[in-house]
Amino acid sequence: MIVRNEEANLAACLDSVKGAVDEIVIVDTGSTDRTVEIARRYTGKVYRYPWHGDFSAARNYALARTKSDWILSLDADEELDTSPGDLRSLINNNSGYEAFFLPLHNRTTENPGDYNRFFVLRLFRNKAGYRFQGVIHEQVVISRPEAVGTAQGPVIWHRPLSKRERNRKRGRNLALLRQAVAADPANPFLQYYLGVEWLGLGKAERALPYLQEALKQLTDGHILFRAPAIRLVIACLRALGNLDEAICICMEESQRYPFYTDLFFDGGILFEEKGEYEIALKWFKEALHLGQPPPLFSHTNGTESFLSLYHLGYCHEKLAMFKEAKNCYEKALALNPAYLYPLYNLFLLHLAEKGPQGTFDHLKAAGHLNHPQQVVVLADLFFEAGFPDLACACIEEAGPGAGSPTEVHARRLARFCVYAGRCEHALSLMERIRHAGGEIDTSLAIDEIVALMLKEDYRLAKIRTISLWRRPQGRSPAWTLLNLISLLGNSSRCGRPEKNREPAVIETALTILENCLRYRPGPLEPGNDRVSSGYHRLAQETIKLLTSLSPRGCIALCAYLKEKASAARHMLDYKCGPARGLFS
């Protein structure tokens, strides 16, 4: 390994390999944090190397200090997963090879199902013929291709960097690449990497010429680069709105590589964006039929399964083929329960067809309350749709597969209960959170005070509001709540906020209004018979506060009501739109 300022990543990387290797050699190129200290916990072979802008020189310096017969090269933000196969078995069972391409899974989010697969030459014999070349994006030179194998395991997992760290590294890489291109302007690999860096920075217009030039020069003998270059050119064209040109490339290259799943998925996406859903269906179905592409072809996990199924469902939905759409969404969720996008569409389809209670019953029977992430999403969806009672039910009736309730569940349930007519239970949950040492954040503190106002416990509501005022970020919400308490208690306001505080006051008031309007009359807790009328009264007083606050408050209220009307029209169109053609 070569490292620099990797204290946040290094321990996890070394923990993943310490039982799989005989020797660990780490070369530090100028860390100013605890990187070297952490490295020395795992190995005595920690060396210093002065950095002078050449990654290959640093890596080859590390190689010269190793004694083992084979070398595994890793970066600090990577981890080795030996569950698909360990290093020793790979080497011992393939004695004819001197090096191996290993799969590298580059996570695109924290979701384990979201990653891109590449193959990288990281395992090779410790001999002079295998050394790194290139000052940036360095590669091991391959002199005998027949001696290089391709393995399905072990897998190298690359963790996603923060946006700030990613952009810092891209800036550094661009500076080094410009120097390298000045010395070797026709090198297609440098052109490729320049395009990658610019696209990573969101500059598709700057990335496209480099990637097009690289694609023009790269041959099938460079498929490790040519395959991703095709998809990156398509991505650039799509980002720039040149969908027809991107489709042409998909068509040409899919004839050249009729087994390359990801090209058919990309083609489906392009036709979907153009609104040509029937054609998009054919491309997504072909991606499903092909399965995973051959090794060495870069691959986005899921294009052969759950991603294509989700987009198939979306295209079916757009074509008013709702039964087929729901079937595709269910299959996508079954293949990857952590990929949650199909759940949103499925929820709306069932809500339009079955109503809120029917939707809850169906989703529960289908097992969607047995997955922890799906429970949270469905609870939020029911709440946002205006059914806080069913949001509570999602958490309270979660199946055994959802795991034990967590503090996150308790906080959500407390909030949902406030607007489901279960204020006593909500306040009890909040007290439990406090006693367990948890902090009641600003949002939940507002909900707690709302619950106290609904119970007409204005004394305790005022105490909690003053406590909220002591938090710098809680002062504007506290001003709103103090005025609502005053309006409810004696029908008068207690002042005007400073001009700079007014937007936050309006936002708090609109949030309270929105949440009060979610309440649906139903069975109430014993002794809670006044709660139902409490929501109506609190909503009225909130409207009064907004309209008397300032012209800005009136404008915000009007905009909110227009947005509510638009959402109602949208839901009506969603529910009834396909049937309207029968009567026109």
Coordinates of C-alpha atoms in Angstrom, one line a residue:
M1 CA 0.0 0.0 0.0
I2 CA 0.9 3.6 -0.4
V3 CA -0.9 6.0 1.9
R4 CA -1.2 9.6 2.8
N5 CA -3.5 11.1 5.5
E6 CA -5.8 8.0 5.6
E7 CA -6.4 7.8 9.3
A8 CA -10.2 7.5 8.7
N9 CA -9.9 4.5 6.3
L10 CA -6.7 2.6 7.1
A11 CA -7.7 0.5 10.0
A12 CA -10.8 -0.9 8.3
C13 CA -8.7 -1.7 5.2
L14 CA -6.0 -3.5 7.2
D15 CA -8.6 -5.4 9.4
S16 CA -10.0 -6.8 6.2
V17 CA -6.6 -8.3 5.0
K18 CA -4.7 -9.1 8.2
G19 CA -5.9 -12.7 8.2
A20 CA -5.5 -13.2 4.5
V21 CA -1.9 -12.2 3.9
D22 CA 1.5 -13.0 5.4
E23 CA 3.1 -9.6 5.1
I24 CA 1.9 -6.0 5.1
V25 CA 4.1 -3.3 3.6
I26 CA 3.0 0.3 3.9
V27 CA 4.7 3.3 2.3
D28 CA 3.6 6.7 3.6
T29 CA 4.1 9.7 1.3
G30 CA 3.8 12.5 3.8
S31 CA 0.9 12.1 6.2
T32 CA 0.3 14.8 8.8
D33 CA -2.4 12.8 10.7
R34 CA -2.3 9.5 12.6
T35 CA -1.9 7.3 9.5
V36 CA 1.6 6.1 10.4
E37 CA 0.7 5.4 14.0
I38 CA -2.3 3.3 12.8
A39 CA -0.1 1.5 10.2
R40 CA 2.4 0.5 12.9
R41 CA -0.3 -1.4 14.8
Y42 CA -0.5 -3.9 12.0
T43 CA 3.0 -4.1 10.7
G44 CA 6.6 -3.2 11.4
K45 CA 7.2 -2.6 7.7
V46 CA 6.2 1.1 7.5
Y47 CA 8.4 3.3 5.3
R48 CA 8.5 7.0 4.3
Y49 CA 8.8 8.1 0.7
P50 CA 9.0 11.7 -0.3
W51 CA 6.1 12.6 -2.6
H52 CA 7.0 14.1 -6.0
G53 CA 3.8 13.6 -8.0
D54 CA 4.5 10.0 -9.3
F55 CA 2.2 7.3 -8.1
S56 CA 4.1 4.5 -9.9
A57 CA 7.4 5.5 -8.3
A58 CA 5.9 5.3 -4.8
R59 CA 4.2 1.9 -5.5
N60 CA 7.3 0.4 -7.0
Y61 CA 9.3 1.6 -3.9
A62 CA 6.8 -0.4 -1.8
L63 CA 7.1 -3.5 -4.1
A64 CA 10.9 -3.4 -3.7
R65 CA 10.5 -3.8 0.1
T66 CA 8.3 -6.9 0.0
K67 CA 9.6 -10.5 0.5
S68 CA 6.5 -12.6 -0.3
D69 CA 6.1 -14.6 -3.5
W70 CA 2.8 -12.8 -4.4
I71 CA 1.7 -9.2 -4.0
L72 CA -1.8 -7.8 -3.4
S73 CA -2.0 -4.1 -4.0
L74 CA -4.7 -2.1 -2.2
D75 CA -5.7 1.5 -1.5
A76 CA -6.6 2.7 2.0
D77 CA -10.3 3.3 1.0
E78 CA -10.7 -0.3 -0.1
E79 CA -11.5 -3.5 1.8
L80 CA -10.9 -7.1 0.8
D81 CA -13.9 -9.5 0.9
T82 CA -12.7 -13.1 0.9
S83 CA -16.2 -14.7 1.1
P84 CA -16.4 -15.3 -2.7
G85 CA -12.9 -16.9 -2.5
D86 CA -9.6 -16.5 -0.6
L87 CA -6.2 -15.5 -2.1
R88 CA -4.4 -18.8 -1.3
S89 CA -7.0 -21.0 -2.9
L90 CA -7.0 -18.8 -6.0
I91 CA -3.3 -19.0 -6.4
N92 CA -3.0 -22.7 -5.5
N93 CA -5.8 -23.8 -7.8
N94 CA -4.6 -21.8 -10.8
S95 CA -0.9 -22.6 -11.0
G96 CA -0.5 -21.6 -14.6
Y97 CA -1.1 -17.9 -13.9
E98 CA 1.3 -15.3 -12.7
A99 CA -1.3 -12.5 -12.1
F100 CA -5.0 -12.1 -11.7
F101 CA -7.6 -9.5 -12.4
L102 CA -9.8 -9.2 -9.3
P103 CA -13.3 -7.7 -9.2
L104 CA -13.4 -4.2 -7.7
H105 CA -16.9 -3.1 -6.6
N106 CA -17.1 0.6 -6.5
R107 CA -19.9 1.6 -4.2
T108 CA -22.0 4.5 -5.5
T109 CA -23.9 4.9 -2.2
E110 CA -24.0 3.3 1.3
N111 CA -26.6 0.9 -0.1
P112 CA -24.7 -2.4 -0.6
G113 CA -26.7 -3.1 -3.7
D114 CA -25.5 0.0 -5.5
Y115 CA -22.1 -0.5 -7.0
N116 CA -20.2 -0.6 -10.3
R117 CA -18.0 -3.6 -11.0
F118 CA -14.6 -3.3 -12.7
F119 CA -11.8 -5.8 -12.9
V120 CA -8.3 -4.6 -11.8
L121 CA -4.9 -6.2 -11.9
R122 CA -4.1 -6.2 -8.2
L123 CA -2.7 -9.7 -7.5
F124 CA 0.6 -10.7 -9.2
R125 CA 3.9 -12.5 -8.6
N126 CA 6.6 -10.6 -6.9
K127 CA 9.0 -10.4 -9.9
A128 CA 10.6 -7.7 -11.9
G129 CA 8.2 -8.1 -14.8
Y130 CA 5.2 -6.8 -12.8
R131 CA 5.8 -3.2 -12.0
F132 CA 3.6 -0.1 -12.2
Q133 CA 3.7 2.5 -14.9
G134 CA 2.2 6.0 -15.2
V135 CA 2.5 9.0 -12.9
I136 CA -1.3 9.0 -12.3
H137 CA -3.9 6.2 -12.6
E138 CA -0.9 3.9 -12.6
Q139 CA -1.3 0.3 -14.0
V140 CA 0.7 -2.9 -13.7
V141 CA 2.4 -3.7 -17.0
I142 CA 1.3 -6.9 -18.6
S143 CA 4.0 -8.5 -20.8
R144 CA 2.4 -12.0 -21.1
P145 CA -1.4 -11.7 -21.4
E146 CA -1.7 -15.5 -21.4
A147 CA -0.3 -15.6 -17.9
V148 CA -3.0 -13.4 -16.5
G149 CA -6.2 -14.9 -15.1
T150 CA -9.6 -13.4 -14.2
A151 CA -11.0 -14.3 -10.8
Q152 CA -14.6 -13.9 -9.4
G153 CA -13.2 -13.6 -5.9
P154 CA -11.9 -12.3 -3.6
V155 CA -13.6 -9.0 -4.1
I156 CA -12.2 -5.5 -3.4
W157 CA -14.8 -3.1 -2.1
H158 CA -14.2 0.6 -2.6
R159 CA -15.9 2.9 -0.2
P160 CA -17.5 6.1 -1.5
L161 CA -15.7 9.3 -0.5
S162 CA -17.3 12.4 0.7
K163 CA -18.0 15.0 -2.0
R164 CA -15.4 17.3 -0.6
E165 CA -12.7 14.6 -0.5
R166 CA -13.7 13.3 -4.0
N167 CA -13.4 16.7 -5.5
R168 CA -10.1 17.4 -3.8
K169 CA -8.7 14.2 -5.3
R170 CA -10.1 15.0 -8.7
G171 CA -8.5 18.4 -8.7
R172 CA -5.1 16.8 -7.8
N173 CA -5.6 14.1 -10.5
L174 CA -6.4 16.7 -13.2
A175 CA -3.2 18.6 -12.5
L176 CA -1.1 15.4 -12.8
L177 CA -3.0 14.3 -15.9
R178 CA -2.5 17.6 -17.6
Q179 CA 1.3 17.2 -17.1
A180 CA 1.2 13.6 -18.4
V181 CA -0.9 14.6 -21.5
A182 CA 1.6 17.4 -22.3
A183 CA 4.3 14.7 -22.5
D184 CA 2.1 12.2 -24.3
P185 CA -0.8 13.9 -26.0
A186 CA -2.0 10.9 -28.1
N187 CA -2.3 8.5 -25.2
P188 CA -5.9 7.2 -25.2
F189 CA -5.7 6.1 -21.5
L190 CA -4.8 9.6 -20.4
Q191 CA -7.6 11.0 -22.6
Y192 CA -10.0 8.5 -20.9
Y193 CA -9.0 9.5 -17.4
L194 CA -9.2 13.2 -18.2
G195 CA -12.8 12.5 -19.3
V196 CA -13.5 10.5 -16.2
E197 CA -12.3 13.3 -13.9
W198 CA -14.2 16.1 -15.7
L199 CA -17.4 14.0 -15.7
G200 CA -16.9 13.2 -12.0
L201 CA -16.9 17.0 -11.4
G202 CA -20.2 17.3 -13.3
K203 CA -18.6 18.9 -16.4
A204 CA -20.0 16.7 -19.1
E205 CA -19.3 19.3 -21.8
R206 CA -15.5 19.2 -20.9
A207 CA -15.5 15.4 -20.4
L208 CA -17.1 14.5 -23.7
P209 CA -14.3 15.4 -26.2
Y210 CA -11.7 13.4 -24.2
L211 CA -13.9 10.4 -23.9
Q212 CA -14.8 10.5 -27.6
E213 CA -11.2 10.6 -28.5
A214 CA -10.3 7.8 -26.2
L215 CA -13.2 5.6 -27.6
K216 CA -12.0 6.3 -31.1
Q217 CA -8.5 4.9 -30.3
L218 CA -9.3 2.1 -27.9
T219 CA -9.7 -1.4 -29.4
D220 CA -11.2 -4.7 -28.2
G221 CA -7.8 -5.5 -26.8
H222 CA -8.4 -2.6 -24.3
I223 CA -11.9 -3.7 -23.3
L224 CA -11.2 -2.8 -19.6
F225 CA -11.2 0.8 -20.8
R226 CA -13.3 0.6 -24.0
A227 CA -16.4 -0.8 -22.3
P228 CA -16.7 1.9 -19.6
A229 CA -15.7 4.6 -22.2
I230 CA -18.8 3.7 -24.3
R231 CA -21.0 4.1 -21.3
L232 CA -19.3 7.3 -20.2
V233 CA -19.8 8.9 -23.6
I234 CA -23.5 7.9 -23.5
A235 CA -23.7 9.4 -20.0
C236 CA -22.2 12.7 -21.2
L237 CA -24.5 12.9 -24.2
R238 CA -27.5 12.2 -21.9
A239 CA -26.4 14.9 -19.5
L240 CA -26.1 17.3 -22.3
G241 CA -29.6 16.4 -23.7
N242 CA -28.3 14.7 -26.9
L243 CA -30.5 11.7 -26.5
D244 CA -30.7 10.7 -30.2
E245 CA -26.9 10.7 -30.5
A246 CA -26.6 8.6 -27.4
I247 CA -29.2 6.2 -28.8
C248 CA -27.2 5.8 -32.0
I249 CA -24.1 4.9 -30.0
C250 CA -26.1 2.3 -28.0
M251 CA -27.4 0.8 -31.2
E252 CA -23.9 0.6 -32.8
E253 CA -22.1 -0.7 -29.8
S254 CA -24.8 -3.2 -28.9
Q255 CA -24.3 -4.8 -32.3
R256 CA -20.6 -5.0 -31.6
Y257 CA -21.2 -6.4 -28.1
P258 CA -24.6 -8.1 -28.2
F259 CA -23.9 -9.7 -24.8
Y260 CA -23.2 -6.4 -23.0
T261 CA -26.1 -6.1 -20.7
D262 CA -25.4 -2.5 -19.5
L263 CA -25.6 -1.1 -23.0
F264 CA -29.2 -2.5 -23.3
F265 CA -30.1 -1.0 -19.9
D266 CA -28.6 2.4 -21.0
G267 CA -30.6 2.2 -24.3
G268 CA -33.8 1.5 -22.3
I269 CA -33.1 4.6 -20.1
L270 CA -32.6 6.8 -23.1
F271 CA -35.9 5.7 -24.8
E272 CA -37.7 6.0 -21.5
E273 CA -36.5 9.6 -21.2
K274 CA -37.8 10.3 -24.7
G275 CA -41.2 8.9 -23.7
E276 CA -40.9 6.0 -26.1
Y277 CA -42.0 3.4 -23.5
E278 CA -42.8 0.5 -25.8
I279 CA -39.3 0.6 -27.3
A280 CA -37.8 1.1 -23.9
L281 CA -39.5 -2.1 -22.7
K282 CA -37.7 -4.2 -25.3
W283 CA -34.3 -2.9 -24.3
F284 CA -34.9 -3.5 -20.6
K285 CA -36.3 -7.0 -21.3
E286 CA -33.1 -7.8 -23.3
A287 CA -31.0 -6.6 -20.4
L288 CA -32.9 -9.0 -18.1
H289 CA -32.5 -11.9 -20.6
L290 CA -28.7 -11.4 -21.0
G291 CA -27.9 -11.5 -17.2
Q292 CA -24.4 -10.3 -16.1
P293 CA -22.0 -9.4 -18.8
P294 CA -18.7 -11.3 -19.2
P295 CA -15.8 -10.5 -16.9
L296 CA -13.6 -7.5 -17.9
F297 CA -16.7 -5.6 -19.0
S298 CA -17.5 -2.9 -16.5
H299 CA -20.9 -3.5 -15.0
T300 CA -23.5 -1.6 -12.9
N301 CA -25.0 -4.1 -10.4
G302 CA -28.7 -4.6 -11.1
T303 CA -28.8 -3.7 -14.8
E304 CA -29.4 -7.4 -15.3
S305 CA -32.0 -7.7 -12.5
F306 CA -33.7 -5.2 -10.1
L307 CA -32.7 -2.0 -12.0
S308 CA -34.2 -3.2 -15.3
L309 CA -37.3 -4.5 -13.4
Y310 CA -37.9 -1.2 -11.8
H311 CA -37.7 0.6 -15.1
L312 CA -39.9 -2.0 -16.8
G313 CA -42.4 -1.3 -14.1
Y314 CA -42.2 2.4 -14.7
C315 CA -42.7 2.0 -18.5
H316 CA -45.6 -0.3 -17.9
E317 CA -47.1 2.2 -15.5
K318 CA -46.8 5.0 -18.1
L319 CA -48.6 2.7 -20.6
A320 CA -51.4 2.2 -18.1
M321 CA -50.4 -1.5 -17.7
F322 CA -50.8 -1.3 -14.0
K323 CA -50.9 -5.1 -13.2
E324 CA -47.6 -5.6 -15.1
A325 CA -46.1 -2.5 -13.4
K326 CA -46.9 -3.8 -9.9
N327 CA -45.6 -7.3 -10.8
C328 CA -42.2 -5.7 -11.9
Y329 CA -42.0 -3.5 -8.8
E330 CA -42.6 -6.6 -6.6
K331 CA -39.9 -8.6 -8.4
A332 CA -37.4 -5.7 -8.1
L333 CA -38.0 -5.5 -4.4
A334 CA -37.7 -9.3 -3.9
L335 CA -34.3 -9.3 -5.7
N336 CA -33.0 -6.3 -3.7
P337 CA -35.2 -5.3 -0.7
A338 CA -32.8 -2.4 0.0
Y339 CA -33.4 -0.8 -3.4
L340 CA -36.4 1.2 -2.3
Y341 CA -37.5 3.2 -5.4
P342 CA -40.0 0.6 -6.6
L343 CA -41.8 0.8 -3.2
Y344 CA -42.8 4.4 -3.8
N345 CA -44.4 3.6 -7.1
L346 CA -46.0 0.4 -5.7
F347 CA -47.4 2.5 -2.8
L348 CA -49.1 5.0 -5.1
L349 CA -50.5 2.4 -7.4
H350 CA -52.1 0.5 -4.5
L351 CA -53.3 3.8 -2.9
A352 CA -55.1 4.8 -6.1
E353 CA -56.7 1.4 -6.5
K354 CA -57.3 0.2 -2.9
G355 CA -57.4 3.3 -0.7
P356 CA -55.3 3.8 2.4
Q357 CA -56.5 0.8 4.5
G358 CA -56.5 -1.6 1.6
T359 CA -53.0 -0.5 0.7
F360 CA -51.8 -1.1 4.2
D361 CA -53.4 -4.5 4.4
H362 CA -52.0 -5.6 1.0
L363 CA -48.4 -4.3 1.7
K364 CA -48.4 -6.0 5.1
A365 CA -49.7 -9.3 3.6
A366 CA -47.0 -9.1 0.8
G367 CA -44.3 -9.0 3.5
H368 CA -43.1 -5.4 3.1
L369 CA -43.3 -4.8 6.8
N370 CA -40.7 -7.6 7.3
H371 CA -37.8 -5.4 6.0
P372 CA -36.4 -2.7 8.3
Q373 CA -35.8 -0.1 5.6
Q374 CA -39.1 -0.7 3.9
V375 CA -41.0 -0.3 7.2
V376 CA -39.5 3.2 7.6
V377 CA -40.2 4.2 4.0
L378 CA -43.8 3.0 4.2
A379 CA -44.4 4.7 7.5
D380 CA -43.1 8.0 6.0
L381 CA -45.2 7.5 2.9
F382 CA -48.5 7.0 4.8
F383 CA -47.7 10.0 7.0
E384 CA -46.9 12.2 4.0
A385 CA -50.1 11.0 2.2
G386 CA -52.1 12.2 5.2
F387 CA -52.6 8.9 7.1
P388 CA -50.7 9.2 10.4
D389 CA -52.7 6.3 11.9
L390 CA -51.4 3.9 9.3
A391 CA -47.9 5.3 9.6
C392 CA -48.1 4.3 13.3
A393 CA -49.4 0.9 12.3
C394 CA -46.4 0.3 9.9
I395 CA -44.0 0.6 12.9
E396 CA -46.2 -1.1 15.5
E397 CA -47.1 -4.1 13.3
A398 CA -43.7 -4.6 11.7
G399 CA -42.9 -8.3 11.2
P400 CA -40.0 -10.2 12.8
G401 CA -37.7 -9.7 9.8
A402 CA -37.7 -5.9 10.5
G403 CA -35.7 -6.5 13.7
S404 CA -36.1 -4.9 17.1
P405 CA -37.5 -1.4 17.3
T406 CA -34.8 1.2 17.5
E407 CA -34.7 4.8 18.8
V408 CA -35.2 5.9 15.2
H409 CA -38.5 3.9 15.2
A410 CA -39.5 5.4 18.6
R411 CA -38.9 9.0 17.3
R412 CA -40.9 8.4 14.2
L413 CA -43.7 6.7 16.1
A414 CA -43.9 9.5 18.6
R415 CA -44.3 12.1 15.8
F416 CA -46.9 10.0 14.0
C417 CA -48.9 9.5 17.2
V418 CA -49.1 13.3 17.8
Y419 CA -51.1 13.7 14.6
A420 CA -53.0 10.4 14.8
G421 CA -55.0 11.4 17.9
R422 CA -52.7 9.5 20.3
C423 CA -51.1 12.4 22.1
E424 CA -50.8 10.6 25.5
H425 CA -48.9 7.8 23.8
A426 CA -46.7 10.2 21.9
L427 CA -45.7 12.1 25.1
S428 CA -45.0 8.8 26.9
L429 CA -42.7 7.8 24.0
M430 CA -40.8 11.1 24.2
E431 CA -40.3 10.7 28.0
R432 CA -38.9 7.3 27.4
I433 CA -36.4 8.7 24.8
R434 CA -35.4 11.3 27.4
H435 CA -34.9 8.8 30.2
A436 CA -32.9 6.6 27.8
G437 CA -30.4 9.5 27.4
G438 CA -31.6 10.4 23.9
E439 CA -31.9 14.0 22.8
I440 CA -35.3 15.5 21.7
D441 CA -34.2 17.3 18.6
T442 CA -35.9 20.6 17.4
S443 CA -38.4 18.9 15.1
L444 CA -39.5 16.4 17.7
A445 CA -39.6 19.1 20.4
I446 CA -42.1 21.1 18.2
D447 CA -44.2 17.9 17.9
E448 CA -44.1 17.5 21.7
I449 CA -45.3 21.1 22.3
V450 CA -48.1 20.6 19.7
A451 CA -49.2 17.5 21.6
L452 CA -49.4 19.5 24.8
M453 CA -51.3 22.2 23.1
L454 CA -53.8 19.7 21.8
K455 CA -54.2 18.4 25.3
E456 CA -54.7 22.1 26.4
D457 CA -51.8 21.7 28.8
Y458 CA -50.6 25.2 28.1
R459 CA -48.5 25.5 31.2
L460 CA -46.2 22.6 30.4
A461 CA -46.3 23.6 26.7
K462 CA -45.0 27.0 27.6
I463 CA -42.2 25.5 29.8
R464 CA -41.1 23.2 26.9
T465 CA -41.2 26.2 24.5
I466 CA -39.0 28.3 26.7
S467 CA -36.6 25.4 26.9
L468 CA -36.6 25.2 23.1
W469 CA -35.9 29.0 23.0
R470 CA -32.6 28.4 24.8
R471 CA -31.3 26.5 21.7
P472 CA -30.0 28.9 19.1
Q473 CA -31.6 26.9 16.3
G474 CA -34.9 26.7 18.2
R475 CA -35.7 30.4 18.7
S476 CA -37.8 31.0 15.6
P477 CA -39.9 27.8 16.1
A478 CA -40.2 28.8 19.8
W479 CA -41.5 32.3 18.9
T480 CA -44.1 30.6 16.6
L481 CA -45.2 28.2 19.4
L482 CA -45.4 30.9 22.1
N483 CA -47.7 32.9 19.9
L484 CA -49.9 29.8 19.2
I485 CA -50.1 29.0 22.9
S486 CA -51.2 32.6 23.5
L487 CA -53.8 32.5 20.8
L488 CA -55.2 29.3 22.0
G489 CA -55.2 30.4 25.7
N490 CA -56.4 34.0 25.5
S491 CA -56.9 34.7 21.8
S492 CA -54.1 37.2 21.5
R493 CA -50.6 37.3 20.1
C494 CA -47.5 38.1 22.1
G495 CA -45.5 40.2 19.6
R496 CA -43.9 40.3 16.2
P497 CA -40.7 38.6 15.2
E498 CA -37.7 40.4 13.9
K499 CA -37.7 40.6 10.1
N500 CA -34.8 38.2 9.7
R501 CA -36.6 35.6 11.8
E502 CA -39.9 35.9 9.9
P503 CA -39.1 33.2 7.1
A504 CA -38.3 30.6 9.8
V505 CA -41.5 31.5 11.7
I506 CA -43.6 31.1 8.6
E507 CA -42.0 27.8 7.8
T508 CA -42.7 26.5 11.3
A509 CA -46.3 27.6 11.2
L510 CA -46.9 26.0 7.8
T511 CA -45.4 22.7 9.0
I512 CA -47.7 22.7 12.0
L513 CA -50.7 23.5 9.8
E514 CA -49.8 20.7 7.4
N515 CA -49.4 18.2 10.2
C516 CA -52.7 19.2 11.8
L517 CA -54.5 18.7 8.5
R518 CA -53.2 15.1 8.4
Y519 CA -55.3 14.1 11.3
R520 CA -58.2 11.7 10.5
P521 CA -61.0 11.3 13.0
G522 CA -61.2 7.8 14.4
P523 CA -61.1 5.9 17.7
L524 CA -59.6 8.0 20.4
E525 CA -57.7 7.1 23.5
P526 CA -59.8 7.1 26.8
G527 CA -60.1 10.6 28.2
N528 CA -58.9 12.2 24.9
D529 CA -62.3 13.2 23.6
R530 CA -61.3 16.9 23.1
V531 CA -58.3 16.1 20.8
S532 CA -60.3 15.8 17.6
S533 CA -61.6 19.4 17.8
G534 CA -58.1 20.4 19.0
Y535 CA -56.6 19.8 15.6
H536 CA -59.2 22.0 13.9
R537 CA -58.8 24.8 16.4
L538 CA -55.0 24.7 16.2
A539 CA -55.1 24.8 12.4
Q540 CA -57.4 27.8 12.6
E541 CA -55.2 29.7 15.0
T542 CA -52.1 28.9 12.9
I543 CA -53.9 30.4 9.8
K544 CA -54.8 33.4 11.9
L545 CA -51.1 33.8 13.0
L546 CA -49.9 33.6 9.4
T547 CA -52.5 36.1 8.0
S548 CA -51.9 38.6 10.8
L549 CA -48.1 38.3 10.7
S550 CA -47.3 40.3 7.6
P551 CA -48.0 40.3 3.8
R552 CA -45.2 37.7 3.5
G553 CA -47.2 35.4 5.8
C554 CA -50.4 35.8 3.6
I555 CA -48.4 35.1 0.4
A556 CA -46.8 32.0 1.9
L557 CA -50.2 30.7 3.1
C558 CA -51.7 31.3 -0.4
A559 CA -48.8 29.5 -2.0
Y560 CA -49.2 26.6 0.4
L561 CA -52.9 26.3 -0.4
K562 CA -52.2 26.4 -4.1
E563 CA -49.7 23.6 -3.7
K564 CA -52.2 21.5 -1.8
A565 CA -54.8 22.0 -4.5
S566 CA -52.2 21.1 -7.2
A567 CA -51.3 17.9 -5.2
A568 CA -54.9 17.0 -5.0
R569 CA -55.4 17.4 -8.7
H570 CA -52.3 15.4 -9.4
M571 CA -53.5 12.5 -7.2
L572 CA -56.9 12.7 -8.9
D573 CA -55.2 12.5 -12.3
Y574 CA -53.1 9.6 -11.1
K575 CA -56.1 7.7 -9.8
C576 CA -58.7 8.5 -12.5
G577 CA -56.7 9.7 -15.5
P578 CA -56.5 6.4 -17.4
A579 CA -60.3 5.9 -17.1
R580 CA -61.2 9.4 -18.4
G581 CA -60.5 8.4 -22.0
L582 CA -63.5 6.1 -21.8
F583 CA -65.9 9.0 -21.3
S584 CA -64.3 11.7 -23.5

